[in-house]
Coordinates of C-alpha atoms in Angstrom, one line a residue:
M1 CA -9.8 18.6 19.0
S2 CA -10.8 16.0 16.4
A3 CA -11.5 12.4 17.2
A4 CA -8.2 11.4 15.6
E5 CA -6.4 13.8 17.8
A6 CA -8.1 12.7 21.0
H7 CA -5.9 9.7 21.5
A8 CA -2.1 10.0 22.1
P9 CA 0.6 9.1 21.9
S10 CA 0.6 8.0 18.3
T11 CA 2.4 4.9 17.0
G12 CA 2.2 6.3 13.5
L13 CA 0.6 3.1 12.3
V14 CA -3.1 3.9 12.7
L15 CA -3.5 7.5 11.6
P16 CA -0.6 10.0 11.7
P17 CA -1.1 13.2 13.7
E18 CA -3.0 15.8 11.6
H19 CA -1.1 18.6 10.0
E20 CA 2.2 16.8 10.5
P21 CA 4.4 14.8 8.0
P22 CA 4.1 11.0 8.3
R23 CA 7.3 10.7 10.3
R24 CA 6.9 7.1 11.5
L25 CA 6.1 5.9 8.0
L26 CA 9.1 7.7 6.5
Q27 CA 11.3 6.1 9.3
L28 CA 10.0 2.7 8.3
R29 CA 10.5 3.3 4.6
R30 CA 14.1 4.3 5.2
A31 CA 14.8 1.3 7.5
E32 CA 13.3 -1.0 4.8
A33 CA 15.5 0.7 2.1
W34 CA 18.6 -0.1 4.1
R35 CA 17.4 -3.6 4.7
L36 CA 16.9 -4.2 1.0
L37 CA 20.3 -2.7 0.1
K38 CA 22.1 -5.0 2.6
A39 CA 20.2 -8.0 1.3
H40 CA 21.0 -7.2 -2.3
A41 CA 24.7 -6.6 -1.5
A42 CA 24.7 -10.0 0.2
T43 CA 23.9 -11.6 -3.2
G44 CA 27.3 -10.5 -4.5
D45 CA 25.8 -8.2 -7.2
L46 CA 27.8 -5.1 -6.7
R47 CA 27.0 -3.5 -10.1
I48 CA 24.0 -1.8 -8.6
A49 CA 24.7 -2.2 -4.8
R50 CA 27.8 -0.1 -5.0
P51 CA 26.2 3.0 -6.7
L52 CA 23.2 2.6 -4.4
A53 CA 25.5 2.6 -1.4
D54 CA 27.4 5.6 -2.7
L55 CA 24.0 7.5 -3.1
A56 CA 23.0 6.5 0.4
R57 CA 26.2 8.2 1.8
S58 CA 25.8 11.3 -0.3
A59 CA 22.0 11.7 -0.4
P60 CA 20.3 9.3 2.0
D61 CA 16.8 10.5 1.3
D62 CA 17.2 10.1 -2.4
A63 CA 18.7 6.6 -1.9
A64 CA 15.7 5.6 0.3
S65 CA 13.3 6.7 -2.4
V66 CA 15.1 4.7 -5.0
L67 CA 15.4 1.6 -2.9
A68 CA 11.8 1.8 -1.7
D69 CA 10.4 2.0 -5.3
P70 CA 7.5 -0.4 -5.2
I71 CA 8.4 -2.2 -8.4
A72 CA 12.0 -2.8 -7.6
S73 CA 11.3 -3.7 -3.9
V74 CA 8.7 -6.3 -4.6
L75 CA 11.0 -8.0 -7.0
A76 CA 13.8 -7.9 -4.4
R77 CA 11.5 -9.3 -1.7
C78 CA 10.5 -12.1 -4.0
G79 CA 14.1 -13.1 -4.7
R80 CA 14.1 -11.7 -8.2
H81 CA 17.5 -10.0 -7.6
D82 CA 18.5 -9.4 -11.2
D83 CA 15.1 -7.9 -12.1
A84 CA 15.2 -5.8 -9.0
A85 CA 18.7 -4.6 -9.9
D86 CA 17.4 -3.6 -13.4
A87 CA 14.6 -1.6 -11.9
W88 CA 16.9 0.2 -9.5
A89 CA 19.3 0.9 -12.3
L90 CA 16.5 2.4 -14.4
E91 CA 15.5 4.7 -11.5
L92 CA 19.1 5.8 -11.0
A93 CA 19.4 6.5 -14.7
R94 CA 16.1 8.5 -14.6
R95 CA 17.6 10.6 -11.8
G96 CA 20.9 11.1 -13.6
A97 CA 22.6 9.2 -10.7
L98 CA 23.7 6.0 -12.6
P99 CA 27.5 6.0 -13.0
G100 CA 28.7 4.6 -16.4
R101 CA 26.6 2.1 -18.4
Y102 CA 24.5 -0.7 -17.1
E103 CA 23.5 -3.8 -19.2
V104 CA 20.0 -4.8 -18.3
R105 CA 19.8 -8.5 -17.6
G106 CA 16.1 -9.0 -18.2
R107 CA 13.9 -8.5 -21.3
R108 CA 11.6 -6.1 -19.6
V109 CA 12.1 -3.2 -17.1
A110 CA 9.4 -0.8 -15.7
N111 CA 9.5 2.5 -13.9
L112 CA 6.7 4.2 -12.0
A113 CA 7.9 7.8 -12.3
L114 CA 8.4 7.4 -16.1
G115 CA 5.0 5.6 -16.4
A116 CA 6.7 3.3 -18.8
I117 CA 7.9 -0.3 -19.6
F118 CA 10.8 -1.0 -21.8
S119 CA 11.2 -4.4 -23.6
G120 CA 14.0 -5.6 -25.7
A121 CA 16.5 -8.3 -26.4
R122 CA 19.4 -6.0 -25.5
M123 CA 19.0 -2.9 -23.3
T124 CA 21.7 -0.6 -21.9
L125 CA 21.1 2.2 -19.4
S126 CA 23.1 5.3 -19.0
S127 CA 22.5 8.6 -17.3
R128 CA 19.0 9.7 -18.3
A129 CA 18.9 7.4 -21.4
I130 CA 18.2 3.8 -22.4
D131 CA 19.3 2.0 -25.5
V132 CA 16.8 -0.6 -26.6
D133 CA 18.0 -2.9 -29.4
G134 CA 20.2 -0.2 -30.8
R135 CA 17.7 2.7 -30.4
T136 CA 18.5 5.3 -27.8
V137 CA 15.6 6.9 -25.9
A138 CA 15.9 9.9 -23.7
L139 CA 14.2 9.2 -20.4
D140 CA 13.1 12.7 -19.9
A141 CA 11.1 12.5 -23.2
I142 CA 9.0 9.5 -22.2
A143 CA 5.2 9.9 -22.2
P144 CA 3.6 8.0 -19.4
E145 CA 1.4 5.1 -20.6
Q146 CA 1.4 2.2 -18.1
F147 CA 1.2 4.2 -14.9
V148 CA -1.2 7.2 -14.8
A149 CA -0.8 9.8 -12.0
L150 CA -4.0 10.1 -10.0
R151 CA -2.4 12.4 -7.5
P152 CA 1.3 13.3 -7.0
G153 CA 2.9 10.1 -5.9
I154 CA -0.2 8.0 -6.4
R155 CA -0.7 6.1 -9.7
F156 CA -3.1 3.8 -11.5
A157 CA -1.2 0.8 -13.1
T158 CA -2.0 -1.2 -16.2
Y159 CA 1.1 -3.3 -15.5
D160 CA 1.8 -5.5 -12.5
A161 CA 5.4 -6.5 -11.5
N162 CA 4.3 -8.7 -8.6
P163 CA 5.4 -12.3 -9.0
L164 CA 2.9 -13.3 -6.3
A165 CA -0.2 -11.8 -7.9
M166 CA -2.0 -15.1 -8.3
V167 CA -1.2 -16.3 -4.8
E168 CA -4.4 -16.0 -2.9
A169 CA -5.3 -16.5 0.8
H170 CA -9.0 -15.5 0.7
P171 CA -11.3 -18.5 0.2
D172 CA -13.7 -16.6 -2.0
K173 CA -11.0 -15.4 -4.5
Q174 CA -8.7 -16.9 -7.2
G175 CA -5.8 -14.6 -7.3
N176 CA -5.4 -11.0 -8.5
A177 CA -4.9 -11.0 -12.2
L178 CA -4.6 -7.6 -13.7
S179 CA -7.9 -6.8 -15.5
L180 CA -10.0 -3.8 -16.3
G181 CA -13.1 -6.0 -16.2
G182 CA -14.2 -4.8 -19.6
R183 CA -14.5 -1.2 -18.5
D184 CA -12.8 1.7 -20.1
P185 CA -9.5 2.9 -18.5
H186 CA -10.9 6.4 -18.3
E187 CA -13.8 5.1 -16.1
W188 CA -11.3 3.5 -13.8
I189 CA -9.2 6.7 -13.6
A190 CA -12.2 8.9 -13.0
S191 CA -13.6 6.6 -10.2
L192 CA -10.2 6.4 -8.5
R193 CA -9.6 10.1 -8.7
E194 CA -13.1 10.8 -7.2
A195 CA -12.5 8.2 -4.5
L196 CA -9.1 9.7 -3.6
A197 CA -10.7 13.2 -3.5
I198 CA -13.1 11.8 -0.8
V199 CA -10.2 10.4 1.2
E200 CA -8.1 13.6 0.7
R201 CA -11.1 15.7 1.9
H202 CA -11.7 13.8 5.1
L203 CA -8.4 12.0 5.8
P204 CA -5.7 14.3 4.2
E205 CA -3.0 12.9 6.5
L206 CA -3.6 9.4 5.1
V207 CA -3.1 10.7 1.5
D208 CA 0.2 12.2 2.6
E209 CA 1.2 8.7 3.7
M210 CA 0.1 7.2 0.4
R211 CA 2.4 9.7 -1.4
A212 CA 5.3 8.7 0.9
L213 CA 4.9 5.1 -0.2
S214 CA 4.4 5.9 -3.9
M215 CA 1.1 4.1 -3.9
V216 CA 0.1 2.0 -6.9
L217 CA -3.6 1.1 -7.6
V218 CA -3.9 -2.1 -9.6
P219 CA -7.2 -3.0 -11.4
V220 CA -8.4 -6.6 -10.9
G221 CA -11.9 -6.5 -12.6
Y222 CA -15.3 -5.1 -12.2
E223 CA -17.8 -6.2 -9.5
P224 CA -21.1 -4.3 -9.5
E225 CA -22.6 -6.1 -6.5
K226 CA -19.7 -6.5 -4.2
H227 CA -16.1 -5.3 -3.8
L228 CA -12.9 -7.2 -3.7
S229 CA -9.5 -5.9 -2.8
A230 CA -6.1 -7.2 -1.8
S231 CA -2.6 -6.4 -0.8
Y232 CA 0.7 -8.3 -0.4
R233 CA 3.3 -8.1 2.3
E234 CA 6.0 -8.3 -0.4
Y235 CA 4.5 -5.5 -2.5
V236 CA 4.6 -2.5 -0.2
G237 CA 2.8 0.4 -1.9
A238 CA 0.4 -1.6 -4.1
C239 CA -3.4 -2.0 -3.6
Y240 CA -5.4 -4.4 -5.8
L241 CA -9.0 -3.2 -6.4
T242 CA -12.1 -4.2 -8.3
L243 CA -14.1 -1.3 -9.8
H244 CA -17.4 -0.7 -8.1
P245 CA -20.1 1.8 -9.2
D246 CA -20.3 3.4 -5.7
V247 CA -17.3 5.7 -5.3
R248 CA -17.6 5.6 -1.5
T249 CA -17.0 1.9 -1.7
M250 CA -13.8 2.7 -3.7
A251 CA -12.7 5.2 -1.1
E252 CA -13.2 2.7 1.7
A253 CA -11.3 0.0 -0.2
I254 CA -8.3 2.4 -0.8
V255 CA -8.2 3.3 2.9
H256 CA -8.5 -0.4 3.9
E257 CA -5.8 -1.7 1.6
F258 CA -3.5 1.1 2.3
Q259 CA -3.7 0.4 6.0
H260 CA -2.6 -3.2 5.2
N261 CA 0.4 -1.7 3.3
K262 CA 1.4 0.2 6.5
A263 CA 1.1 -2.9 8.6
N264 CA 3.0 -5.0 6.0
L265 CA 5.9 -2.5 6.0
A266 CA 6.0 -2.4 9.7
S267 CA 6.1 -6.2 9.9
Y268 CA 9.6 -6.2 8.5
H269 CA 10.8 -4.2 11.4
D270 CA 8.4 -4.3 14.4
A271 CA 7.0 -7.5 15.8
L272 CA 3.5 -6.6 17.0
L273 CA 2.3 -9.9 18.3
E274 CA 4.1 -12.8 20.0
N275 CA 1.4 -15.3 18.8
A276 CA 0.8 -13.7 15.4
L277 CA 0.3 -16.9 13.4
G278 CA 0.0 -19.4 16.2
T279 CA -3.5 -18.7 17.5
M280 CA -6.5 -19.3 15.3
V281 CA -9.7 -17.5 16.0
R282 CA -13.1 -16.7 14.4
S283 CA -12.9 -13.6 12.3
P284 CA -15.6 -10.9 12.2
V285 CA -14.9 -10.3 8.5
R286 CA -14.0 -13.7 7.0
P287 CA -15.8 -17.1 6.7
D288 CA -12.7 -19.1 7.7
L289 CA -10.7 -19.3 10.9
R290 CA -8.0 -16.7 10.9
P291 CA -4.7 -16.3 12.8
I292 CA -5.0 -13.6 15.4
W293 CA -2.6 -11.5 13.2
G294 CA -5.3 -11.5 10.5
V295 CA -7.9 -10.1 13.0
L296 CA -5.5 -7.4 14.1
L297 CA -4.9 -6.5 10.4
A298 CA -8.7 -6.3 9.9
V299 CA -9.3 -3.9 12.8
H300 CA -6.2 -1.9 11.9
A301 CA -7.8 -1.4 8.5
F302 CA -11.4 -0.8 9.5
V303 CA -11.0 1.5 12.5
P304 CA -9.5 4.1 10.1
V305 CA -12.4 3.3 7.6
A306 CA -14.8 4.1 10.4
E307 CA -13.0 7.4 11.0
L308 CA -13.3 8.2 7.3
Y309 CA -17.1 7.6 7.5
R310 CA -17.4 9.5 10.9
R311 CA -15.8 12.5 9.3
M312 CA -18.0 12.1 6.2
L313 CA -21.1 11.9 8.4
A314 CA -20.0 15.0 10.4
A315 CA -19.7 16.8 7.0
G316 CA -23.3 16.0 6.2
D317 CA -23.2 12.8 4.2
V318 CA -26.0 10.9 6.0
R319 CA -26.0 8.2 3.3
I320 CA -23.1 6.4 5.0
Q321 CA -24.6 6.2 8.5
S322 CA -25.8 2.6 8.2
R323 CA -22.5 1.5 6.8
L324 CA -20.6 3.3 9.6
A325 CA -22.8 1.6 12.2
D326 CA -22.0 -1.8 10.7
V327 CA -18.2 -1.1 10.6
I328 CA -18.2 0.1 14.2
A329 CA -20.0 -3.0 15.3
R330 CA -17.6 -5.3 13.5
N331 CA -14.6 -3.4 14.8
D332 CA -16.0 -3.8 18.3
E333 CA -16.2 -7.6 17.8
G334 CA -12.7 -7.7 16.3
L335 CA -11.1 -5.6 19.0
R336 CA -12.7 -7.9 21.7
T337 CA -11.2 -10.9 19.9
V338 CA -7.8 -9.2 19.8
R339 CA -7.9 -8.3 23.5
E340 CA -8.9 -11.9 24.5
H341 CA -6.4 -13.8 22.3
A342 CA -3.5 -11.6 21.3
R343 CA -0.2 -11.5 23.1
P344 CA 1.1 -8.2 22.0
T345 CA 4.7 -6.9 22.1
R346 CA 5.3 -3.5 23.6
I347 CA 4.7 -1.7 20.3
G348 CA 1.8 -4.0 19.6
A349 CA 0.1 -3.1 22.9
A350 CA 0.6 0.6 22.0
L351 CA -1.0 0.0 18.6
I352 CA -4.0 -1.8 20.1
D353 CA -4.4 0.9 22.7
E354 CA -4.4 3.5 19.9
L355 CA -7.0 1.5 17.9
E356 CA -9.2 1.2 21.0
A357 CA -9.0 4.9 21.8
L358 CA -10.1 5.9 18.3
H359 CA -12.8 3.2 18.3
A360 CA -14.1 4.6 21.6
T361 CA -14.8 7.9 19.8
H362 CA -16.8 5.9 17.3
L363 CA -18.8 4.0 19.9
A364 CA -19.7 7.4 21.5
L365 CA -21.7 8.2 18.4
D366 CA -24.2 5.6 19.6
L367 CA -25.3 4.5 16.2
A368 CA -27.7 1.6 16.0
K369 CA -26.2 -1.3 14.0
P370 CA -28.5 -2.0 11.0
A371 CA -29.7 -5.5 10.2
G372 CA -28.6 -7.3 7.0
V373 CA -25.7 -5.1 6.0
S374 CA -22.9 -6.9 4.3
W375 CA -19.3 -6.4 5.4
E376 CA -16.5 -7.6 3.1
A377 CA -12.8 -7.7 4.1

C-alpha cells in the first residue's frame, strides 16, 4: 500500500485513489456545467442556452465538456455573457453540434481544442465551419497555434481570455500579464513537458485530473532566482507560471496551482469552512495576514507537493530531500493553524482529516528540516 492509499475514505479533493478515474472531480465539473448553463439561461440569451440544453438532454457528458471549457467558463463567471456564448458556440460548431448559423457578437473568439483564435468584424459559425469577414474556414483544417498540446487535454497557451488576469492578491506581485519573459516558446514547451513527465511518473492520478479539467498553462515571465505562480477561482483549469531553470520547481508549481484549481472548483458547490474569510491568521507561506481559507488552500496544495517529492525520493532522487523536509515542516505549521482556527463543515472536516493522514506519512519519514531554505507560495 502506498502512502496515498493509506488514508481513507477519500474526499477526491486531495489526491484521487490510484488506478481509478477522478470521479469526484468529474462530478464537480458536471455540477458546475449545469450551474453555468442555468446562469446563462437566466440572462435571457437562448440562442446558445437552448442548443446547450438540448445537448445536455441527449449527451450529458458532451454537454458538460462544452460548458466546462476553461475559456468559455471564465468569461461566464466574470459576467462576459456574450463572449461566453460565442466561445460555447464555437465549441459546438467544432463538434458539429451547432444547429443552424450563429452570428458571433464579439470581434474575437478562441477555442482550446482548435488551438486557435479568430478575429474579424463579422463572424458567423455553422457546423464545423466559421465565416470570417466573408472567408469560410473549415474548423477541421485549423493548425493549432495559440494553444500547444503538452499532453492530451493539457495545453500551453500564448493567449489569455481571463478578464481578471491583472487582479492580484499577493503583496509581492503585480498581476499576471501573459509573457514569455524573453525566452523562446520552444524552451517553455520543453520545460513544461519535462515537468509534466515528472508529475505523470510520480503522481499519474493527478495528471488524469488535469486532463479532466482541460488544464491550460499560461506563461507569465522568466524568474531564474525564484518562482511565481497563480490561479483564479473564476478560471478553473488555468495555471499561471513563471519559467524557472529547475524543472523540478516547474513540476512543483504545476501540482501546487492545479490543487488550487480543484479547491476553486469545489468552492462553487461545497462550503469547506464556516469562517473561511472571517478569521485572519499568520500564514506559513505568505508575509501578510491571511484568512484561514488561504491557509487551508496552502496546505491543500503543498501536502500533495510533499507527496510528489516523497515519491521522487523513494525513486532515488535524493536532490529533493532538503526541499521535501522544508515543505513537510511548513505543512505541519499550516495544519496546526487550520486545526486551531478553522471551523470546518462536514466535508471540510473530512478534507482536513485526509490532509492530516497523508501528512502523517510524510512526518514518519523523520527528515530534518534544513536551515535557510526558501518556501514560496
